[in-house]
Amino acid sequence: MNTTLLQQHLRSATGTTVSTQTVRNRLHGVGLYARRPMILRPIVVPYAAAIGDDFILMNDNCRPHRANLVEDFLFEGGIVRIEWLACSPDMNPIEHVWDALGRQIAGCKSPQTTLTPNHFQ
């Protein structure tokens, strides 16, 4: 639950209105932390909407990306995620493309030129 929802619940239960910062401070004081608002929405949703039903999310499977908050967001949004091993060497397939392109460029022979000192005067 995020601080705004906690603030609303407190207001409806007790009639007391407090700021979201006060809610955060009180929670932190006892070692609790409210869930932060979703940061995935502005990042993932526009791409998912543009691609449509074929959209599949690929992430690196690290602990923050596997949090319940993220899992719930993806499930509610109907977003499919590719299951990857953590630290997989195949994590980013585009790296294979960059490697192949780099090899082709390195294989190209360009004419070597040397500037003579009088070109700089």
PDB file of N, CA and C in Angstrom, residues 49-120:
ATOM      1  N   ALA A  49       1.608  -0.757 -25.162  1.00  0.00           N
ATOM      2  CA  ALA A  49       0.436  -0.287 -25.918  1.00  0.00           C
ATOM      3  C   ALA A  49       0.771  -0.157 -27.405  1.00  0.00           C
ATOM      4  N   ALA A  50       1.968   0.330 -27.712  1.00  0.00           N
ATOM      5  CA  ALA A  50       2.351   0.519 -29.116  1.00  0.00           C
ATOM      6  C   ALA A  50       2.521  -0.809 -29.841  1.00  0.00           C
ATOM      7  N   ILE A  51       3.043  -1.806 -29.147  1.00  0.00           N
ATOM      8  CA  ILE A  51       3.281  -3.100 -29.781  1.00  0.00           C
ATOM      9  C   ILE A  51       2.026  -3.953 -29.785  1.00  0.00           C
ATOM     10  N   GLY A  52       1.232  -3.835 -28.749  1.00  0.00           N
ATOM     11  CA  GLY A  52      -0.015  -4.595 -28.696  1.00  0.00           C
ATOM     12  C   GLY A  52       0.132  -5.930 -28.001  1.00  0.00           C
ATOM     13  N   ASP A  53      -0.674  -6.891 -28.419  1.00  0.00           N
ATOM     14  CA  ASP A  53      -0.719  -8.193 -27.750  1.00  0.00           C
ATOM     15  C   ASP A  53       0.576  -8.982 -27.868  1.00  0.00           C
ATOM     16  N   ASP A  54       1.442  -8.619 -28.799  1.00  0.00           N
ATOM     17  CA  ASP A  54       2.696  -9.346 -28.989  1.00  0.00           C
ATOM     18  C   ASP A  54       3.813  -8.866 -28.060  1.00  0.00           C
ATOM     19  N   PHE A  55       3.519  -7.871 -27.217  1.00  0.00           N
ATOM     20  CA  PHE A  55       4.545  -7.309 -26.336  1.00  0.00           C
ATOM     21  C   PHE A  55       4.975  -8.331 -25.288  1.00  0.00           C
ATOM     22  N   ILE A  56       6.290  -8.523 -25.166  1.00  0.00           N
ATOM     23  CA  ILE A  56       6.865  -9.385 -24.135  1.00  0.00           C
ATOM     24  C   ILE A  56       7.989  -8.597 -23.472  1.00  0.00           C
ATOM     25  N   LEU A  57       7.949  -8.535 -22.148  1.00  0.00           N
ATOM     26  CA  LEU A  57       8.950  -7.790 -21.393  1.00  0.00           C
ATOM     27  C   LEU A  57      10.152  -8.676 -21.115  1.00  0.00           C
ATOM     28  N   MET A  58      11.343  -8.126 -21.347  1.00  0.00           N
ATOM     29  CA  MET A  58      12.573  -8.843 -21.023  1.00  0.00           C
ATOM     30  C   MET A  58      13.327  -8.010 -20.001  1.00  0.00           C
ATOM     31  N   ASN A  59      13.580  -8.576 -18.823  1.00  0.00           N
ATOM     32  CA  ASN A  59      14.408  -7.886 -17.843  1.00  0.00           C
ATOM     33  C   ASN A  59      15.441  -8.861 -17.312  1.00  0.00           C
ATOM     34  N   ASP A  60      16.312  -8.392 -16.446  1.00  0.00           N
ATOM     35  CA  ASP A  60      17.438  -9.226 -16.024  1.00  0.00           C
ATOM     36  C   ASP A  60      17.149 -10.097 -14.817  1.00  0.00           C
ATOM     37  N   ASN A  61      15.888 -10.149 -14.372  1.00  0.00           N
ATOM     38  CA  ASN A  61      15.485 -11.090 -13.332  1.00  0.00           C
ATOM     39  C   ASN A  61      16.169 -10.836 -11.996  1.00  0.00           C
ATOM     40  N   CYS A  62      16.693  -9.622 -11.780  1.00  0.00           N
ATOM     41  CA  CYS A  62      17.322  -9.341 -10.500  1.00  0.00           C
ATOM     42  C   CYS A  62      16.244  -9.117  -9.441  1.00  0.00           C
ATOM     43  N   ARG A  63      16.623  -9.117  -8.196  1.00  0.00           N
ATOM     44  CA  ARG A  63      15.666  -9.084  -7.084  1.00  0.00           C
ATOM     45  C   ARG A  63      14.646  -7.939  -7.173  1.00  0.00           C
ATOM     46  N   PRO A  64      15.038  -6.680  -7.437  1.00  0.00           N
ATOM     47  CA  PRO A  64      14.018  -5.620  -7.518  1.00  0.00           C
ATOM     48  C   PRO A  64      12.997  -5.854  -8.624  1.00  0.00           C
ATOM     49  N   HIS A  65      13.424  -6.490  -9.708  1.00  0.00           N
ATOM     50  CA  HIS A  65      12.501  -6.738 -10.813  1.00  0.00           C
ATOM     51  C   HIS A  65      11.558  -7.898 -10.522  1.00  0.00           C
ATOM     52  N   ARG A  66      11.845  -8.670  -9.479  1.00  0.00           N
ATOM     53  CA  ARG A  66      10.999  -9.802  -9.104  1.00  0.00           C
ATOM     54  C   ARG A  66      10.150  -9.473  -7.869  1.00  0.00           C
ATOM     55  N   ALA A  67      10.170  -8.226  -7.417  1.00  0.00           N
ATOM     56  CA  ALA A  67       9.399  -7.828  -6.235  1.00  0.00           C
ATOM     57  C   ALA A  67       7.908  -8.042  -6.486  1.00  0.00           C
ATOM     58  N   ASN A  68       7.173  -8.298  -5.415  1.00  0.00           N
ATOM     59  CA  ASN A  68       5.730  -8.520  -5.533  1.00  0.00           C
ATOM     60  C   ASN A  68       5.042  -7.331  -6.195  1.00  0.00           C
ATOM     61  N   LEU A  69       5.513  -6.135  -5.897  1.00  0.00           N
ATOM     62  CA  LEU A  69       4.945  -4.926  -6.487  1.00  0.00           C
ATOM     63  C   LEU A  69       5.039  -4.975  -8.011  1.00  0.00           C
ATOM     64  N   VAL A  70       6.183  -5.373  -8.519  1.00  0.00           N
ATOM     65  CA  VAL A  70       6.392  -5.469  -9.961  1.00  0.00           C
ATOM     66  C   VAL A  70       5.578  -6.621 -10.532  1.00  0.00           C
ATOM     67  N   GLU A  71       5.612  -7.768  -9.849  1.00  0.00           N
ATOM     68  CA  GLU A  71       4.837  -8.932 -10.293  1.00  0.00           C
ATOM     69  C   GLU A  71       3.356  -8.588 -10.412  1.00  0.00           C
ATOM     70  N   ASP A  72       2.811  -7.914  -9.397  1.00  0.00           N
ATOM     71  CA  ASP A  72       1.393  -7.531  -9.414  1.00  0.00           C
ATOM     72  C   ASP A  72       1.081  -6.591 -10.570  1.00  0.00           C
ATOM     73  N   PHE A  73       1.964  -5.605 -10.784  1.00  0.00           N
ATOM     74  CA  PHE A  73       1.753  -4.644 -11.865  1.00  0.00           C
ATOM     75  C   PHE A  73       1.722  -5.342 -13.222  1.00  0.00           C
ATOM     76  N   LEU A  74       2.673  -6.231 -13.456  1.00  0.00           N
ATOM     77  CA  LEU A  74       2.728  -6.926 -14.735  1.00  0.00           C
ATOM     78  C   LEU A  74       1.525  -7.845 -14.922  1.00  0.00           C
ATOM     79  N   PHE A  75       1.127  -8.536 -13.857  1.00  0.00           N
ATOM     80  CA  PHE A  75      -0.022  -9.435 -13.937  1.00  0.00           C
ATOM     81  C   PHE A  75      -1.305  -8.658 -14.224  1.00  0.00           C
ATOM     82  N   GLU A  76      -1.518  -7.566 -13.490  1.00  0.00           N
ATOM     83  CA  GLU A  76      -2.727  -6.752 -13.680  1.00  0.00           C
ATOM     84  C   GLU A  76      -2.772  -6.130 -15.068  1.00  0.00           C
ATOM     85  N   GLY A  77      -1.610  -5.793 -15.617  1.00  0.00           N
ATOM     86  CA  GLY A  77      -1.549  -5.200 -16.944  1.00  0.00           C
ATOM     87  C   GLY A  77      -1.551  -6.224 -18.065  1.00  0.00           C
ATOM     88  N   GLY A  78      -1.546  -7.511 -17.707  1.00  0.00           N
ATOM     89  CA  GLY A  78      -1.518  -8.558 -18.724  1.00  0.00           C
ATOM     90  C   GLY A  78      -0.222  -8.591 -19.508  1.00  0.00           C
ATOM     91  N   ILE A  79       0.869  -8.150 -18.879  1.00  0.00           N
ATOM     92  CA  ILE A  79       2.162  -8.090 -19.548  1.00  0.00           C
ATOM     93  C   ILE A  79       2.919  -9.389 -19.302  1.00  0.00           C
ATOM     94  N   VAL A  80       3.327 -10.030 -20.379  1.00  0.00           N
ATOM     95  CA  VAL A  80       4.070 -11.288 -20.310  1.00  0.00           C
ATOM     96  C   VAL A  80       5.548 -10.964 -20.186  1.00  0.00           C
ATOM     97  N   ARG A  81       6.228 -11.702 -19.324  1.00  0.00           N
ATOM     98  CA  ARG A  81       7.656 -11.490 -19.126  1.00  0.00           C
ATOM     99  C   ARG A  81       8.409 -12.757 -19.526  1.00  0.00           C
ATOM    100  N   ILE A  82       9.527 -12.566 -20.222  1.00  0.00           N
ATOM    101  CA  ILE A  82      10.396 -13.687 -20.554  1.00  0.00           C
ATOM    102  C   ILE A  82      11.113 -14.107 -19.277  1.00  0.00           C
ATOM    103  N   GLU A  83      11.135 -15.372 -19.000  1.00  0.00           N
ATOM    104  CA  GLU A  83      11.851 -15.878 -17.830  1.00  0.00           C
ATOM    105  C   GLU A  83      13.318 -16.069 -18.195  1.00  0.00           C
ATOM    106  N   TRP A  84      14.195 -15.357 -17.532  1.00  0.00           N
ATOM    107  CA  TRP A  84      15.634 -15.435 -17.766  1.00  0.00           C
ATOM    108  C   TRP A  84      16.320 -15.841 -16.482  1.00  0.00           C
ATOM    109  N   LEU A  85      17.431 -16.519 -16.614  1.00  0.00           N
ATOM    110  CA  LEU A  85      18.265 -16.783 -15.458  1.00  0.00           C
ATOM    111  C   LEU A  85      18.953 -15.488 -15.060  1.00  0.00           C
ATOM    112  N   ALA A  86      19.144 -15.291 -13.765  1.00  0.00           N
ATOM    113  CA  ALA A  86      19.870 -14.106 -13.319  1.00  0.00           C
ATOM    114  C   ALA A  86      21.286 -14.160 -13.884  1.00  0.00           C
ATOM    115  N   CYS A  87      21.788 -13.051 -14.363  1.00  0.00           N
ATOM    116  CA  CYS A  87      23.135 -12.934 -14.935  1.00  0.00           C
ATOM    117  C   CYS A  87      23.339 -13.835 -16.148  1.00  0.00           C
ATOM    118  N   SER A  88      22.319 -14.050 -16.934  1.00  0.00           N
ATOM    119  CA  SER A  88      22.422 -14.891 -18.114  1.00  0.00           C
ATOM    120  C   SER A  88      23.313 -14.230 -19.161  1.00  0.00           C
ATOM    121  N   PRO A  89      24.218 -14.992 -19.791  1.00  0.00           N
ATOM    122  CA  PRO A  89      25.049 -14.398 -20.837  1.00  0.00           C
ATOM    123  C   PRO A  89      24.234 -14.026 -22.079  1.00  0.00           C
ATOM    124  N   ASP A  90      23.038 -14.587 -22.191  1.00  0.00           N
ATOM    125  CA  ASP A  90      22.167 -14.276 -23.322  1.00  0.00           C
ATOM    126  C   ASP A  90      21.145 -13.203 -22.974  1.00  0.00           C
ATOM    127  N   MET A  91      21.411 -12.421 -21.948  1.00  0.00           N
ATOM    128  CA  MET A  91      20.435 -11.457 -21.465  1.00  0.00           C
ATOM    129  C   MET A  91      20.021 -10.462 -22.537  1.00  0.00           C
ATOM    130  N   ASN A  92      20.962  -9.938 -23.262  1.00  0.00           N
ATOM    131  CA  ASN A  92      20.632  -8.888 -24.213  1.00  0.00           C
ATOM    132  C   ASN A  92      21.008  -9.325 -25.622  1.00  0.00           C
ATOM    133  N   PRO A  93      20.062  -9.884 -26.382  1.00  0.00           N
ATOM    134  CA  PRO A  93      20.374 -10.375 -27.728  1.00  0.00           C
ATOM    135  C   PRO A  93      20.919  -9.313 -28.671  1.00  0.00           C
ATOM    136  N   ILE A  94      20.632  -8.043 -28.437  1.00  0.00           N
ATOM    137  CA  ILE A  94      21.122  -6.996 -29.332  1.00  0.00           C
ATOM    138  C   ILE A  94      22.648  -6.932 -29.309  1.00  0.00           C
ATOM    139  N   GLU A  95      23.257  -7.407 -28.222  1.00  0.00           N
ATOM    140  CA  GLU A  95      24.716  -7.407 -28.156  1.00  0.00           C
ATOM    141  C   GLU A  95      25.324  -8.271 -29.249  1.00  0.00           C
ATOM    142  N   HIS A  96      24.629  -9.342 -29.639  1.00  0.00           N
ATOM    143  CA  HIS A  96      25.109 -10.182 -30.733  1.00  0.00           C
ATOM    144  C   HIS A  96      25.123  -9.403 -32.049  1.00  0.00           C
ATOM    145  N   VAL A  97      24.122  -8.554 -32.245  1.00  0.00           N
ATOM    146  CA  VAL A  97      24.050  -7.728 -33.456  1.00  0.00           C
ATOM    147  C   VAL A  97      25.193  -6.722 -33.468  1.00  0.00           C
ATOM    148  N   TRP A  98      25.427  -6.053 -32.313  1.00  0.00           N
ATOM    149  CA  TRP A  98      26.512  -5.076 -32.242  1.00  0.00           C
ATOM    150  C   TRP A  98      27.860  -5.753 -32.479  1.00  0.00           C
ATOM    151  N   ASP A  99      28.030  -6.974 -31.967  1.00  0.00           N
ATOM    152  CA  ASP A  99      29.268  -7.710 -32.170  1.00  0.00           C
ATOM    153  C   ASP A  99      29.485  -8.009 -33.654  1.00  0.00           C
ATOM    154  N   ALA A 100      28.440  -8.497 -34.318  1.00  0.00           N
ATOM    155  CA  ALA A 100      28.549  -8.816 -35.744  1.00  0.00           C
ATOM    156  C   ALA A 100      28.843  -7.557 -36.558  1.00  0.00           C
ATOM    157  N   LEU A 101      28.177  -6.450 -36.227  1.00  0.00           N
ATOM    158  CA  LEU A 101      28.407  -5.195 -36.934  1.00  0.00           C
ATOM    159  C   LEU A 101      29.845  -4.714 -36.724  1.00  0.00           C
ATOM    160  N   GLY A 102      30.329  -4.814 -35.499  1.00  0.00           N
ATOM    161  CA  GLY A 102      31.705  -4.405 -35.197  1.00  0.00           C
ATOM    162  C   GLY A 102      32.721  -5.224 -35.973  1.00  0.00           C
ATOM    163  N   ARG A 103      32.457  -6.516 -36.099  1.00  0.00           N
ATOM    164  CA  ARG A 103      33.369  -7.380 -36.849  1.00  0.00           C
ATOM    165  C   ARG A 103      33.385  -7.007 -38.336  1.00  0.00           C
ATOM    166  N   GLN A 104      32.218  -6.674 -38.885  1.00  0.00           N
ATOM    167  CA  GLN A 104      32.158  -6.279 -40.295  1.00  0.00           C
ATOM    168  C   GLN A 104      32.908  -4.968 -40.514  1.00  0.00           C
ATOM    169  N   ILE A 105      32.711  -4.020 -39.625  1.00  0.00           N
ATOM    170  CA  ILE A 105      33.392  -2.730 -39.765  1.00  0.00           C
ATOM    171  C   ILE A 105      34.897  -2.906 -39.630  1.00  0.00           C
ATOM    172  N   ALA A 106      35.323  -3.743 -38.683  1.00  0.00           N
ATOM    173  CA  ALA A 106      36.757  -3.980 -38.486  1.00  0.00           C
ATOM    174  C   ALA A 106      37.372  -4.661 -39.705  1.00  0.00           C
ATOM    175  N   GLY A 107      36.569  -5.441 -40.434  1.00  0.00           N
ATOM    176  CA  GLY A 107      37.076  -6.143 -41.607  1.00  0.00           C
ATOM    177  C   GLY A 107      37.179  -5.276 -42.841  1.00  0.00           C
ATOM    178  N   CYS A 108      36.552  -4.108 -42.816  1.00  0.00           N
ATOM    179  CA  CYS A 108      36.610  -3.202 -43.975  1.00  0.00           C
ATOM    180  C   CYS A 108      37.978  -2.546 -44.041  1.00  0.00           C
ATOM    181  N   LYS A 109      38.548  -2.528 -45.229  1.00  0.00           N
ATOM    182  CA  LYS A 109      39.836  -1.867 -45.432  1.00  0.00           C
ATOM    183  C   LYS A 109      39.578  -0.461 -45.925  1.00  0.00           C
ATOM    184  N   SER A 110      40.012   0.497 -45.156  1.00  0.00           N
ATOM    185  CA  SER A 110      39.880   1.880 -45.606  1.00  0.00           C
ATOM    186  C   SER A 110      41.267   2.381 -46.002  1.00  0.00           C
ATOM    187  N   PRO A 111      41.317   3.239 -47.004  1.00  0.00           N
ATOM    188  CA  PRO A 111      42.642   3.738 -47.417  1.00  0.00           C
ATOM    189  C   PRO A 111      43.256   4.561 -46.291  1.00  0.00           C
ATOM    190  N   GLN A 112      44.500   4.264 -46.007  1.00  0.00           N
ATOM    191  CA  GLN A 112      45.186   4.998 -44.954  1.00  0.00           C
ATOM    192  C   GLN A 112      45.763   6.280 -45.534  1.00  0.00           C
ATOM    193  N   THR A 113      45.587   7.350 -44.820  1.00  0.00           N
ATOM    194  CA  THR A 113      46.141   8.621 -45.280  1.00  0.00           C
ATOM    195  C   THR A 113      46.981   9.222 -44.165  1.00  0.00           C
ATOM    196  N   THR A 114      47.981   9.943 -44.563  1.00  0.00           N
ATOM    197  CA  THR A 114      48.846  10.614 -43.607  1.00  0.00           C
ATOM    198  C   THR A 114      48.847  12.092 -43.947  1.00  0.00           C
ATOM    199  N   LEU A 115      48.630  12.892 -42.945  1.00  0.00           N
ATOM    200  CA  LEU A 115      48.671  14.333 -43.165  1.00  0.00           C
ATOM    201  C   LEU A 115      50.100  14.820 -43.019  1.00  0.00           C
ATOM    202  N   THR A 116      50.502  15.660 -43.954  1.00  0.00           N
ATOM    203  CA  THR A 116      51.852  16.221 -43.854  1.00  0.00           C
ATOM    204  C   THR A 116      51.797  17.439 -42.962  1.00  0.00           C
ATOM    205  N   PRO A 117      52.914  17.792 -42.342  1.00  0.00           N
ATOM    206  CA  PRO A 117      52.928  18.927 -41.412  1.00  0.00           C
ATOM    207  C   PRO A 117      52.440  20.235 -42.007  1.00  0.00           C
ATOM    208  N   ASN A 118      52.587  20.478 -43.347  1.00  0.00           N
ATOM    209  CA  ASN A 118      52.154  21.745 -43.937  1.00  0.00           C
ATOM    210  C   ASN A 118      50.620  21.846 -44.033  1.00  0.00           C
ATOM    211  N   HIS A 119      49.879  20.754 -43.824  1.00  0.00           N
ATOM    212  CA  HIS A 119      48.409  20.818 -43.813  1.00  0.00           C
ATOM    213  C   HIS A 119      47.876  21.530 -42.578  1.00  0.00           C
ATOM    214  N   PHE A 120      48.672  21.649 -41.533  1.00  0.00           N
ATOM    215  CA  PHE A 120      48.205  22.243 -40.295  1.00  0.00           C
ATOM    216  C   PHE A 120      48.529  23.716 -40.197  1.00  0.00           C
TER     217      PHE A 120
END
